[in-house]
Amino acid sequence: RKEVEQDPGPFNVPEGATVAFNCTYSNSASQSFFWYRQDCRKEPKLLMSVYSSGNEDGRFTAQLNRASQYISLLIRDSKLSDSATYLCVVNMGAAGNKLTFGGGTRVLVKP
Amino acid sequence: DAMVIQNPRYQVTQFGKPVTLSCSQTLNHNVMYWYQQKSSQAPKLLFHYYDKDFNNEADTPDNFQSRRPNTSFCFLDIRSPGLGDAAMYLCATSAPGQTYEQYFGPGTRLTVT
């Protein structure tokens, strides 16, 4: 079993629609959780951290479910510019701030 | 603006010819990382420096080496590149004890001919 698993997609989303996807992690001792966004042939960029109480940043909402060991990302009112790969990233408590990356979920927003 | 810079952005090298990729940061973060990312795959951690302490991942080939002469700079040396080493190489930094976030440079895309 992979340490961080994501549905690779692609999720084909009509512009203006809502899309949500999850990520599961294997280590119950994981401490920090993030969603990064990566555009084609670009570097990953931090989209948002995921807090225990859930958090929202504009059209993006992240949730953490420690009991079931998954995090989720919801995008409302999808824009064409939201098309990207979304990487689920987990700090599993390893020394040196090592992060474990999921394989990414590809989202394609279409007119 | 504080940032992570990688040079060059694109590098072409010949099979077996040593190559060095560089990374610099103005964030004053004490941890620096090198990742390899191949197409449609997640970034794979090669090694990281916690200050001057070098930490190699168990499955990183000996062909890959790194140097960190000071806080700001970190280098990735590929001693004898093979065709399978063609990838995007990403440098990242973080400041432990804060939020554990990592900040990535734009990457160097390596082509091996």
mmCIF file of N, CA and C in Angstrom, chain B residues 7-87:
data_model
loop_
_atom_site.group_PDB
_atom_site.id
_atom_site.type_symbol
_atom_site.label_atom_id
_atom_site.label_comp_id
_atom_site.label_asym_id
_atom_site.label_seq_id
_atom_site.Cartn_x
_atom_site.Cartn_y
_atom_site.Cartn_z
ATOM 1 N N ASN B 7 19.304 27.051 -11.336
ATOM 2 C CA ASN B 7 19.989 27.280 -12.599
ATOM 3 C C ASN B 7 20.741 26.024 -13.040
ATOM 4 N N PRO B 8 20.781 25.746 -14.324
ATOM 5 C CA PRO B 8 19.956 26.394 -15.342
ATOM 6 C C PRO B 8 18.529 25.870 -15.302
ATOM 7 N N ARG B 9 17.638 26.451 -16.049
ATOM 8 C CA ARG B 9 16.277 25.937 -16.114
ATOM 9 C C ARG B 9 16.201 24.712 -17.018
ATOM 10 N N TYR B 10 17.033 24.682 -18.005
ATOM 11 C CA TYR B 10 17.102 23.541 -18.920
ATOM 12 C C TYR B 10 18.564 23.160 -19.094
ATOM 13 N N GLN B 11 18.839 21.882 -19.009
ATOM 14 C CA GLN B 11 20.203 21.399 -19.145
ATOM 15 C C GLN B 11 20.200 20.170 -20.038
ATOM 16 N N VAL B 12 21.051 20.194 -21.024
ATOM 17 C CA VAL B 12 21.242 19.028 -21.892
ATOM 18 C C VAL B 12 22.650 18.507 -21.653
ATOM 19 N N THR B 13 22.772 17.238 -21.376
ATOM 20 C CA THR B 13 24.085 16.642 -21.190
ATOM 21 C C THR B 13 24.156 15.340 -21.965
ATOM 22 N N GLN B 14 25.370 14.906 -22.179
ATOM 23 C CA GLN B 14 25.561 13.650 -22.898
ATOM 24 C C GLN B 14 25.608 12.499 -21.912
ATOM 25 N N PHE B 15 25.269 11.352 -22.410
ATOM 26 C CA PHE B 15 25.343 10.125 -21.621
ATOM 27 C C PHE B 15 26.732 10.015 -21.000
ATOM 28 N N GLY B 16 26.798 9.891 -19.687
ATOM 29 C CA GLY B 16 28.065 9.697 -19.001
ATOM 30 C C GLY B 16 28.834 10.965 -18.684
ATOM 31 N N LYS B 17 28.377 12.117 -19.161
ATOM 32 C CA LYS B 17 29.110 13.359 -18.918
ATOM 33 C C LYS B 17 28.599 14.018 -17.643
ATOM 34 N N PRO B 18 29.479 14.252 -16.668
ATOM 35 C CA PRO B 18 29.017 14.821 -15.382
ATOM 36 C C PRO B 18 28.298 16.145 -15.575
ATOM 37 N N VAL B 19 27.330 16.362 -14.715
ATOM 38 C CA VAL B 19 26.566 17.608 -14.780
ATOM 39 C C VAL B 19 26.262 18.066 -13.363
ATOM 40 N N THR B 20 26.224 19.373 -13.188
ATOM 41 C CA THR B 20 25.908 19.964 -11.883
ATOM 42 C C THR B 20 24.734 20.918 -12.025
ATOM 43 N N LEU B 21 23.765 20.743 -11.163
ATOM 44 C CA LEU B 21 22.618 21.645 -11.107
ATOM 45 C C LEU B 21 22.732 22.456 -9.820
ATOM 46 N N SER B 22 22.311 23.708 -9.888
ATOM 47 C CA SER B 22 22.467 24.554 -8.705
ATOM 48 C C SER B 22 21.133 25.092 -8.211
ATOM 49 N N CYS B 23 21.123 25.378 -6.933
ATOM 50 C CA CYS B 23 19.948 25.925 -6.264
ATOM 51 C C CYS B 23 20.419 26.963 -5.267
ATOM 52 N N SER B 24 19.739 28.076 -5.230
ATOM 53 C CA SER B 24 20.040 29.080 -4.202
ATOM 54 C C SER B 24 18.731 29.586 -3.623
ATOM 55 N N GLN B 25 18.805 30.072 -2.397
ATOM 56 C CA GLN B 25 17.586 30.538 -1.731
ATOM 57 C C GLN B 25 17.878 31.787 -0.906
ATOM 58 N N THR B 26 16.883 32.654 -0.888
ATOM 59 C CA THR B 26 16.992 33.881 -0.096
ATOM 60 C C THR B 26 16.044 33.850 1.101
ATOM 61 N N LEU B 27 15.505 32.666 1.375
ATOM 62 C CA LEU B 27 14.541 32.521 2.463
ATOM 63 C C LEU B 27 15.224 32.297 3.808
ATOM 64 N N ASN B 28 16.537 32.026 3.747
ATOM 65 C CA ASN B 28 17.302 31.726 4.953
ATOM 66 C C ASN B 28 16.769 30.484 5.689
ATOM 67 N N HIS B 29 16.255 29.544 4.909
ATOM 68 C CA HIS B 29 15.794 28.295 5.499
ATOM 69 C C HIS B 29 16.970 27.361 5.709
ATOM 70 N N ASN B 30 16.930 26.605 6.792
ATOM 71 C CA ASN B 30 18.074 25.765 7.088
ATOM 72 C C ASN B 30 17.978 24.370 6.481
ATOM 73 N N VAL B 31 16.840 24.013 5.914
ATOM 74 C CA VAL B 31 16.739 22.705 5.265
ATOM 75 C C VAL B 31 16.572 22.899 3.758
ATOM 76 N N MET B 32 17.359 22.151 3.003
ATOM 77 C CA MET B 32 17.241 22.180 1.544
ATOM 78 C C MET B 32 17.123 20.756 1.025
ATOM 79 N N TYR B 33 16.309 20.571 0.009
ATOM 80 C CA TYR B 33 15.981 19.248 -0.517
ATOM 81 C C TYR B 33 16.226 19.215 -2.017
ATOM 82 N N TRP B 34 16.558 18.029 -2.501
ATOM 83 C CA TRP B 34 16.573 17.776 -3.939
ATOM 84 C C TRP B 34 15.602 16.640 -4.241
ATOM 85 N N TYR B 35 14.730 16.904 -5.223
ATOM 86 C CA TYR B 35 13.772 15.921 -5.693
ATOM 87 C C TYR B 35 14.023 15.643 -7.168
ATOM 88 N N GLN B 36 13.680 14.434 -7.562
ATOM 89 C CA GLN B 36 13.621 14.076 -8.974
ATOM 90 C C GLN B 36 12.158 13.811 -9.325
ATOM 91 N N GLN B 37 11.699 14.406 -10.408
ATOM 92 C CA GLN B 37 10.323 14.160 -10.831
ATOM 93 C C GLN B 37 10.306 13.776 -12.303
ATOM 94 N N LYS B 38 9.785 12.598 -12.559
ATOM 95 C CA LYS B 38 9.601 12.151 -13.940
ATOM 96 C C LYS B 38 8.159 12.360 -14.346
ATOM 97 N N SER B 39 7.925 12.313 -15.624
ATOM 98 C CA SER B 39 6.626 12.661 -16.171
ATOM 99 C C SER B 39 5.512 11.844 -15.528
ATOM 100 N N SER B 40 4.461 12.557 -15.102
ATOM 101 C CA SER B 40 3.261 11.939 -14.520
ATOM 102 C C SER B 40 3.537 11.196 -13.208
ATOM 103 N N GLN B 41 4.639 11.484 -12.571
ATOM 104 C CA GLN B 41 4.949 10.869 -11.282
ATOM 105 C C GLN B 41 5.083 11.932 -10.206
ATOM 106 N N ALA B 42 4.974 11.498 -8.971
ATOM 107 C CA ALA B 42 5.183 12.408 -7.848
ATOM 108 C C ALA B 42 6.665 12.734 -7.712
ATOM 109 N N PRO B 43 6.993 13.864 -7.142
ATOM 110 C CA PRO B 43 8.407 14.145 -6.846
ATOM 111 C C PRO B 43 8.974 13.076 -5.917
ATOM 112 N N LYS B 44 10.194 12.671 -6.209
ATOM 113 C CA LYS B 44 10.874 11.649 -5.410
ATOM 114 C C LYS B 44 12.059 12.288 -4.708
ATOM 115 N N LEU B 45 12.078 12.220 -3.390
ATOM 116 C CA LEU B 45 13.157 12.836 -2.630
ATOM 117 C C LEU B 45 14.453 12.061 -2.836
ATOM 118 N N LEU B 46 15.505 12.783 -3.208
ATOM 119 C CA LEU B 46 16.828 12.175 -3.370
ATOM 120 C C LEU B 46 17.628 12.285 -2.074
ATOM 121 N N PHE B 47 17.697 13.497 -1.539
ATOM 122 C CA PHE B 47 18.402 13.754 -0.276
ATOM 123 C C PHE B 47 18.028 15.135 0.230
ATOM 124 N N HIS B 48 18.432 15.386 1.478
ATOM 125 C CA HIS B 48 18.230 16.728 2.000
ATOM 126 C C HIS B 48 19.343 17.092 2.964
ATOM 127 N N TYR B 49 19.532 18.361 3.145
ATOM 128 C CA TYR B 49 20.472 18.903 4.123
ATOM 129 C C TYR B 49 19.686 19.572 5.228
ATOM 130 N N TYR B 50 20.003 19.183 6.445
ATOM 131 C CA TYR B 50 19.495 19.907 7.609
ATOM 132 C C TYR B 50 20.697 20.670 8.136
ATOM 133 N N ASP B 51 20.735 21.952 7.868
ATOM 134 C CA ASP B 51 21.955 22.746 8.048
ATOM 135 C C ASP B 51 23.058 22.067 7.237
ATOM 136 N N LYS B 52 24.151 21.657 7.887
ATOM 137 C CA LYS B 52 25.226 21.014 7.130
ATOM 138 C C LYS B 52 25.117 19.496 7.138
ATOM 139 N N ASP B 53 24.149 18.973 7.819
ATOM 140 C CA ASP B 53 23.999 17.520 7.913
ATOM 141 C C ASP B 53 23.319 16.975 6.671
ATOM 142 N N PHE B 54 24.011 16.076 5.995
ATOM 143 C CA PHE B 54 23.512 15.487 4.762
ATOM 144 C C PHE B 54 22.726 14.219 5.079
ATOM 145 N N ASN B 55 21.553 14.095 4.469
ATOM 146 C CA ASN B 55 20.696 12.931 4.681
ATOM 147 C C ASN B 55 20.305 12.347 3.344
ATOM 148 N N ASN B 56 20.836 11.175 3.072
ATOM 149 C CA ASN B 56 20.595 10.514 1.791
ATOM 150 C C ASN B 56 19.408 9.567 1.927
ATOM 151 N N GLU B 57 18.551 9.523 0.910
ATOM 152 C CA GLU B 57 17.499 8.518 0.908
ATOM 153 C C GLU B 57 18.115 7.165 0.548
ATOM 154 N N ALA B 58 17.560 6.111 1.131
ATOM 155 C CA ALA B 58 18.158 4.791 0.988
ATOM 156 C C ALA B 58 18.228 4.332 -0.464
ATOM 157 N N ASP B 59 17.279 4.756 -1.268
ATOM 158 C CA ASP B 59 17.234 4.265 -2.643
ATOM 159 C C ASP B 59 17.797 5.267 -3.653
ATOM 160 N N THR B 60 18.483 6.275 -3.179
ATOM 161 C CA THR B 60 19.112 7.222 -4.102
ATOM 162 C C THR B 60 20.405 6.612 -4.635
ATOM 163 N N PRO B 61 20.542 6.515 -5.956
ATOM 164 C CA PRO B 61 21.755 5.900 -6.523
ATOM 165 C C PRO B 61 23.009 6.691 -6.167
ATOM 166 N N ASP B 62 24.112 5.985 -6.095
ATOM 167 C CA ASP B 62 25.407 6.614 -5.786
ATOM 168 C C ASP B 62 25.812 7.640 -6.833
ATOM 169 N N ASN B 63 25.249 7.518 -7.998
ATOM 170 C CA ASN B 63 25.495 8.434 -9.103
ATOM 171 C C ASN B 63 25.114 9.880 -8.766
ATOM 172 N N PHE B 64 24.261 10.031 -7.765
ATOM 173 C CA PHE B 64 23.796 11.352 -7.364
ATOM 174 C C PHE B 64 24.510 11.769 -6.076
ATOM 175 N N GLN B 65 25.092 12.972 -6.140
ATOM 176 C CA GLN B 65 25.794 13.519 -4.984
ATOM 177 C C GLN B 65 25.301 14.955 -4.775
ATOM 178 N N SER B 66 25.588 15.481 -3.601
ATOM 179 C CA SER B 66 25.163 16.849 -3.330
ATOM 180 C C SER B 66 26.207 17.566 -2.493
ATOM 181 N N ARG B 67 26.215 18.879 -2.625
ATOM 182 C CA ARG B 67 27.094 19.736 -1.826
ATOM 183 C C ARG B 67 26.301 20.928 -1.362
ATOM 184 N N ARG B 68 26.599 21.353 -0.144
ATOM 185 C CA ARG B 68 25.966 22.576 0.367
ATOM 186 C C ARG B 68 27.067 23.423 1.015
ATOM 187 N N PRO B 69 27.681 24.294 0.242
ATOM 188 C CA PRO B 69 28.801 25.077 0.765
ATOM 189 C C PRO B 69 28.413 26.117 1.799
ATOM 190 N N ASN B 70 27.176 26.570 1.755
ATOM 191 C CA ASN B 70 26.692 27.545 2.751
ATOM 192 C C ASN B 70 25.172 27.454 2.818
ATOM 193 N N THR B 71 24.577 28.264 3.663
ATOM 194 C CA THR B 71 23.123 28.191 3.860
ATOM 195 C C THR B 71 22.342 28.433 2.584
ATOM 196 N N SER B 72 22.863 29.307 1.741
ATOM 197 C CA SER B 72 22.091 29.759 0.588
ATOM 198 C C SER B 72 22.154 28.851 -0.616
ATOM 199 N N PHE B 73 23.227 28.094 -0.748
ATOM 200 C CA PHE B 73 23.439 27.335 -1.979
ATOM 201 C C PHE B 73 23.459 25.836 -1.737
ATOM 202 N N CYS B 74 22.959 25.111 -2.730
ATOM 203 C CA CYS B 74 23.025 23.655 -2.694
ATOM 204 C C CYS B 74 23.170 23.178 -4.139
ATOM 205 N N PHE B 75 24.023 22.168 -4.346
ATOM 206 C CA PHE B 75 24.285 21.665 -5.679
ATOM 207 C C PHE B 75 23.932 20.187 -5.766
ATOM 208 N N LEU B 76 23.472 19.799 -6.937
ATOM 209 C CA LEU B 76 23.228 18.393 -7.248
ATOM 210 C C LEU B 76 24.206 18.003 -8.342
ATOM 211 N N ASP B 77 25.022 17.016 -8.048
ATOM 212 C CA ASP B 77 25.980 16.508 -9.029
ATOM 213 C C ASP B 77 25.529 15.128 -9.487
ATOM 214 N N ILE B 78 25.461 14.967 -10.797
ATOM 215 C CA ILE B 78 25.183 13.650 -11.370
ATOM 216 C C ILE B 78 26.460 13.213 -12.064
ATOM 217 N N ARG B 79 27.096 12.206 -11.512
ATOM 218 C CA ARG B 79 28.470 11.884 -11.925
ATOM 219 C C ARG B 79 28.523 11.269 -13.321
ATOM 220 N N SER B 80 27.589 10.401 -13.637
ATOM 221 C CA SER B 80 27.584 9.741 -14.943
ATOM 222 C C SER B 80 26.130 9.562 -15.362
ATOM 223 N N PRO B 81 25.556 10.620 -15.921
ATOM 224 C CA PRO B 81 24.118 10.561 -16.245
ATOM 225 C C PRO B 81 23.797 9.462 -17.238
ATOM 226 N N GLY B 82 22.728 8.749 -16.928
ATOM 227 C CA GLY B 82 22.202 7.776 -17.863
ATOM 228 C C GLY B 82 20.907 8.299 -18.448
ATOM 229 N N LEU B 83 20.423 7.607 -19.468
ATOM 230 C CA LEU B 83 19.187 8.046 -20.121
ATOM 231 C C LEU B 83 18.035 8.073 -19.113
ATOM 232 N N GLY B 84 18.072 7.190 -18.144
ATOM 233 C CA GLY B 84 17.013 7.128 -17.133
ATOM 234 C C GLY B 84 17.045 8.270 -16.140
ATOM 235 N N ASP B 85 18.082 9.084 -16.198
ATOM 236 C CA ASP B 85 18.181 10.226 -15.279
ATOM 237 C C ASP B 85 17.536 11.482 -15.846
ATOM 238 N N ALA B 86 17.054 11.391 -17.071
ATOM 239 C CA ALA B 86 16.338 12.522 -17.649
ATOM 240 C C ALA B 86 15.068 12.761 -16.843
ATOM 241 N N ALA B 87 14.917 13.970 -16.348
ATOM 242 C CA ALA B 87 13.804 14.272 -15.444
ATOM 243 C C ALA B 87 13.819 15.763 -15.132
#
